[in-house]
XYZ file of C-alpha atoms in Angstrom:
319
model
C -147.442 -91.699 117.799
C -147.604 -90.768 114.318
C -147.771 -93.796 111.896
C -143.967 -94.393 111.454
C -143.541 -94.894 115.505
C -147.164 -96.516 114.886
C -145.579 -98.826 112.044
C -141.709 -99.956 113.901
C -143.688 -99.995 117.275
C -145.750 -102.981 115.157
C -142.869 -104.427 113.458
C -141.422 -104.736 116.986
C -137.937 -105.960 116.078
C -135.788 -103.704 114.016
C -133.525 -105.709 112.071
C -129.381 -103.351 112.097
C -127.593 -104.753 109.245
C -124.127 -104.168 108.257
C -123.054 -105.146 104.971
C -120.260 -105.255 102.615
C -121.496 -106.271 99.435
C -124.305 -104.434 97.833
C -125.997 -107.111 95.523
C -127.187 -109.180 98.654
C -128.687 -107.095 99.816
C -132.422 -107.764 98.203
C -131.978 -111.202 99.422
C -131.481 -111.015 102.835
C -134.471 -108.246 102.750
C -136.647 -110.791 101.494
C -135.496 -113.138 104.315
C -136.225 -110.480 106.808
C -139.419 -110.371 105.038
C -140.450 -113.557 105.345
C -139.285 -114.075 109.066
C -141.752 -111.733 109.773
C -139.711 -107.820 110.074
C -139.912 -105.961 107.242
C -137.838 -103.533 108.824
C -133.959 -102.642 108.694
C -132.000 -100.335 109.897
C -129.072 -99.820 106.940
C -125.739 -98.308 108.988
C -123.259 -96.650 107.218
C -120.785 -98.017 108.365
C -119.885 -100.340 105.554
C -118.846 -98.764 101.475
C -122.372 -100.830 100.376
C -124.893 -99.119 102.591
C -126.138 -96.745 100.283
C -126.883 -98.973 97.661
C -128.237 -101.201 99.550
C -130.969 -99.052 101.213
C -131.401 -97.991 96.736
C -131.972 -101.765 96.054
C -134.029 -102.481 98.882
C -136.359 -99.674 97.885
C -136.640 -100.733 94.719
C -137.014 -104.216 94.729
C -138.467 -105.300 98.286
C -141.099 -102.630 98.108
C -143.181 -104.214 102.262
C -139.451 -103.578 103.633
C -139.490 -100.239 106.002
C -136.334 -98.637 105.553
C -133.532 -96.626 107.469
C -130.379 -95.035 107.936
C -128.334 -95.765 111.094
C -124.644 -94.757 112.103
C -126.003 -91.005 110.398
C -123.298 -88.957 111.615
C -122.932 -86.253 108.843
C -125.424 -84.032 107.233
C -123.928 -85.541 103.956
C -124.917 -89.428 104.794
C -128.023 -88.187 105.987
C -128.355 -86.404 102.478
C -127.238 -89.982 101.617
C -129.594 -91.612 102.912
C -132.555 -89.480 102.201
C -132.226 -89.052 98.650
C -131.980 -92.789 98.496
C -135.651 -93.058 99.974
C -135.007 -93.922 103.690
C -138.076 -93.735 105.476
C -136.425 -93.125 108.508
C -133.122 -92.092 109.695
C -130.794 -92.993 113.150
C -127.473 -91.981 114.592
C -125.929 -93.544 117.430
C -125.402 -89.799 119.886
C -127.739 -86.861 120.612
C -126.000 -84.564 117.770
C -128.957 -81.897 118.628
C -127.596 -80.512 114.378
C -128.273 -83.734 112.962
C -131.357 -84.144 114.658
C -133.002 -80.635 113.910
C -130.884 -81.151 110.353
C -133.378 -84.180 109.484
C -136.206 -83.316 111.213
C -136.464 -80.084 109.096
C -136.271 -82.870 105.746
C -139.592 -84.129 107.112
C -137.715 -87.351 108.186
C -138.626 -88.953 111.201
C -135.587 -89.635 113.494
C -134.084 -91.743 116.079
C -131.272 -89.849 117.712
C -129.056 -92.389 119.876
C -129.280 -91.375 123.713
C -128.242 -92.995 127.492
C -128.670 -89.840 129.394
C -132.182 -88.529 130.541
C -129.959 -84.878 129.574
C -129.996 -85.794 126.275
C -133.045 -87.326 126.692
C -134.861 -83.695 127.483
C -132.635 -82.137 124.994
C -134.982 -84.730 121.923
C -137.888 -83.786 123.705
C -137.741 -80.197 123.469
C -137.638 -80.700 119.306
C -140.562 -82.576 119.517
C -139.203 -85.961 119.269
C -141.718 -88.996 120.731
C -139.395 -91.607 120.584
C -135.517 -92.033 121.013
C -132.623 -94.529 120.535
C -131.377 -95.940 123.426
C -127.357 -97.306 122.918
C -125.618 -98.854 123.781
C -128.702 -100.274 125.812
C -126.799 -102.944 127.932
C -123.776 -101.060 128.609
C -126.044 -98.115 129.513
C -128.139 -100.415 132.321
C -131.016 -101.856 130.047
C -134.867 -102.431 130.857
C -134.196 -101.438 134.719
C -133.348 -98.025 133.844
C -135.436 -97.103 131.467
C -138.003 -98.433 134.165
C -136.418 -96.054 136.379
C -136.979 -93.463 133.786
C -140.441 -93.606 132.685
C -141.296 -92.233 135.981
C -140.890 -88.500 134.631
C -140.592 -89.538 130.997
C -143.996 -90.970 130.835
C -144.771 -90.477 127.641
C -140.713 -91.196 126.131
C -141.055 -95.081 124.136
C -137.423 -96.098 123.345
C -135.730 -97.986 120.970
C -133.288 -99.781 122.461
C -129.989 -101.598 120.580
C -127.290 -102.463 121.666
C -127.013 -106.463 123.475
C -130.339 -107.310 123.128
C -130.486 -110.728 121.904
C -133.043 -113.996 122.399
C -131.822 -113.981 126.461
C -133.150 -110.528 127.194
C -135.325 -109.238 123.999
C -138.877 -110.911 126.188
C -137.883 -108.326 129.249
C -137.710 -105.246 126.870
C -140.607 -105.610 124.658
C -143.165 -106.673 127.921
C -142.311 -102.876 128.555
C -145.194 -100.573 126.996
C -142.273 -97.746 126.553
C -140.246 -99.785 124.244
C -141.015 -98.519 120.508
C -138.629 -101.518 119.287
C -135.658 -103.448 119.633
C -132.516 -103.862 117.152
C -131.038 -106.102 117.073
C -128.322 -108.375 115.084
C -128.949 -111.353 116.062
C -130.670 -112.337 113.387
C -128.148 -110.231 110.557
C -124.858 -111.471 111.471
C -122.032 -111.131 109.520
C -121.223 -114.728 108.753
C -125.060 -115.281 107.846
C -124.954 -112.851 105.018
C -121.729 -113.443 103.499
C -122.627 -117.162 103.000
C -126.604 -116.156 102.329
C -128.161 -117.763 104.717
C -131.312 -116.429 104.144
C -133.230 -119.827 105.019
C -131.763 -119.536 108.803
C -132.158 -116.115 108.813
C -136.237 -116.486 108.307
C -135.652 -118.983 110.632
C -134.653 -116.628 113.532
C -136.558 -113.764 112.654
C -139.544 -116.185 112.704
C -138.039 -116.864 116.134
C -137.323 -113.629 117.772
C -141.054 -113.052 116.784
C -142.697 -115.739 118.523
C -140.293 -114.647 121.921
C -140.763 -110.560 120.823
C -144.685 -111.490 121.082
C -145.513 -114.158 123.770
C -147.937 -115.995 122.969
C -150.240 -117.946 126.534
C -153.140 -119.828 127.098
C -154.515 -117.449 129.802
C -158.004 -118.683 129.874
C -160.976 -120.908 128.571
C -164.133 -118.912 128.397
C -167.140 -121.721 129.352
C -170.510 -120.669 128.023
C -173.893 -121.135 130.556
C -177.800 -120.638 129.895
C -178.146 -118.830 133.345
C -176.837 -116.502 136.236
C -177.264 -120.134 138.718
C -175.901 -122.225 136.060
C -172.720 -120.360 135.727
C -172.277 -120.402 139.544
C -172.871 -123.338 140.008
C -170.240 -124.967 136.878
C -167.193 -122.576 138.719
C -168.371 -123.575 142.310
C -168.130 -127.286 140.815
C -164.070 -125.811 139.251
C -163.753 -124.972 141.695
C -163.751 -128.314 144.460
C -161.795 -130.194 141.926
C -158.823 -128.016 141.749
C -158.690 -126.098 144.832
C -159.415 -122.726 142.822
C -160.497 -119.864 144.376
C -164.145 -118.753 143.648
C -164.361 -114.995 141.564
C -167.665 -114.074 140.879
C -168.298 -111.180 138.999
C -171.281 -109.224 137.009
C -170.861 -110.810 133.009
C -168.767 -114.142 134.729
C -167.761 -116.208 137.867
C -163.990 -117.431 137.793
C -162.633 -120.622 139.100
C -158.901 -119.274 139.725
C -157.450 -117.758 136.537
C -157.309 -120.995 134.271
C -161.440 -121.055 133.939
C -164.101 -118.021 133.474
C -168.166 -119.442 133.720
C -169.590 -117.282 131.181
C -173.497 -115.273 132.236
C -175.986 -115.419 129.292
C -174.349 -113.510 126.719
C -170.714 -115.155 126.647
C -169.095 -114.821 122.511
C -168.897 -118.487 120.723
C -171.051 -121.109 120.731
C -169.698 -123.176 123.439
C -166.968 -120.851 124.625
C -163.976 -118.715 123.999
C -159.956 -118.808 124.537
C -157.829 -115.677 125.818
C -154.597 -115.430 124.718
C -152.319 -113.482 126.898
C -149.429 -111.700 124.727
C -147.020 -108.946 125.918
C -148.640 -106.357 123.255
C -151.181 -106.455 121.990
C -151.227 -104.247 118.695
C -148.001 -106.085 117.873
C -150.017 -108.869 118.055
C -152.678 -108.171 115.713
C -150.000 -107.003 113.372
C -148.008 -109.661 112.953
C -151.231 -112.599 113.701
C -152.599 -110.187 110.791
C -150.064 -111.248 108.326
C -150.715 -114.636 108.808
C -154.164 -114.591 107.680
C -156.293 -113.338 111.234
C -158.725 -110.467 110.987
C -160.492 -108.834 113.891
C -163.572 -107.793 115.086
C -162.769 -104.136 115.769
C -165.596 -103.499 117.569
C -164.833 -106.118 120.870
C -161.213 -103.338 120.253
C -160.746 -101.850 124.816
C -157.771 -99.204 124.585
C -156.208 -97.506 127.480
C -153.577 -94.985 127.671
C -151.363 -98.445 127.287
C -152.131 -99.961 123.707
C -155.378 -101.937 122.574
C -156.062 -104.215 125.667
C -158.067 -107.150 124.768
C -160.048 -107.370 120.827
C -161.461 -110.620 119.878
C -160.740 -112.168 116.156
C -163.297 -112.745 113.400
C -165.424 -115.883 113.749
C -165.310 -119.166 116.312
C -162.638 -121.583 116.365
C -164.402 -125.182 117.200
C -167.139 -123.217 118.888
C -165.341 -121.711 120.534
C -164.358 -117.564 120.677
C -160.341 -116.296 120.385
C -159.624 -112.761 121.705
C -156.247 -111.797 122.743
C -155.556 -110.183 126.205
C -152.346 -108.083 126.982
C -150.320 -109.691 130.244
């Protein structure tokens, strides 16, 4: 993915904003940033869209701003002139898509069928919007399409909410999800910025899906590792699973042979997407040991945080 798409991926959720009063755009953007979602798709469904975009771009530089519901070249020109980083349309219009791409701006056209997706890929696009997502088969349809379209990324929008967010975000070909539940009209009109921030924080937590994977216990020798693992298996009825560098007692415990990280051991935390988790935990102050990053075709598999926590190292791992 290019750098901009990687940023959208790492943020993970793009709030879709229909705003009637441009004066509310900046405090709204600041509420989103405070909630962990420094991105927005400001739709051209309202007359205030262009002014709202200009205000956010000028006053909230941490915000990644896009324009949505772009249907014409005139709207595309206004959005680009206002400073957007990306343009989104509800459907796939090859003429508008080419026009935006020729301007050197990232374009995420709406698609609902395999034919539209193939046409978008033929134009060189790595990612497209999937709209309206739930009405078009949701995550089940995208997983079915992933067979022939293994390199395409989707941004599902339409019907995505806190109830189904985790289903979408657990699939590695999801670029991000677009949603409106954290920027409902009543919240914006009521200037309920703290509530918007709280909803965003809850959405980020749901998206990351943080869970305890296992506890790693250091040992002084191969024999001690085997003995400790067998003792745990006997106490808790767990399966004994020997490996090259450690012995697992079921899934809760990994008993390390000599050389394990951490003074006492490590804590493994599982997340839906490690790269997204690195971005969001990094915003909270976490730093990571890049020498420990392991990667496959789906992205980062494992990475350790710098330092120790109560004598334990911590690493993130993909579910």
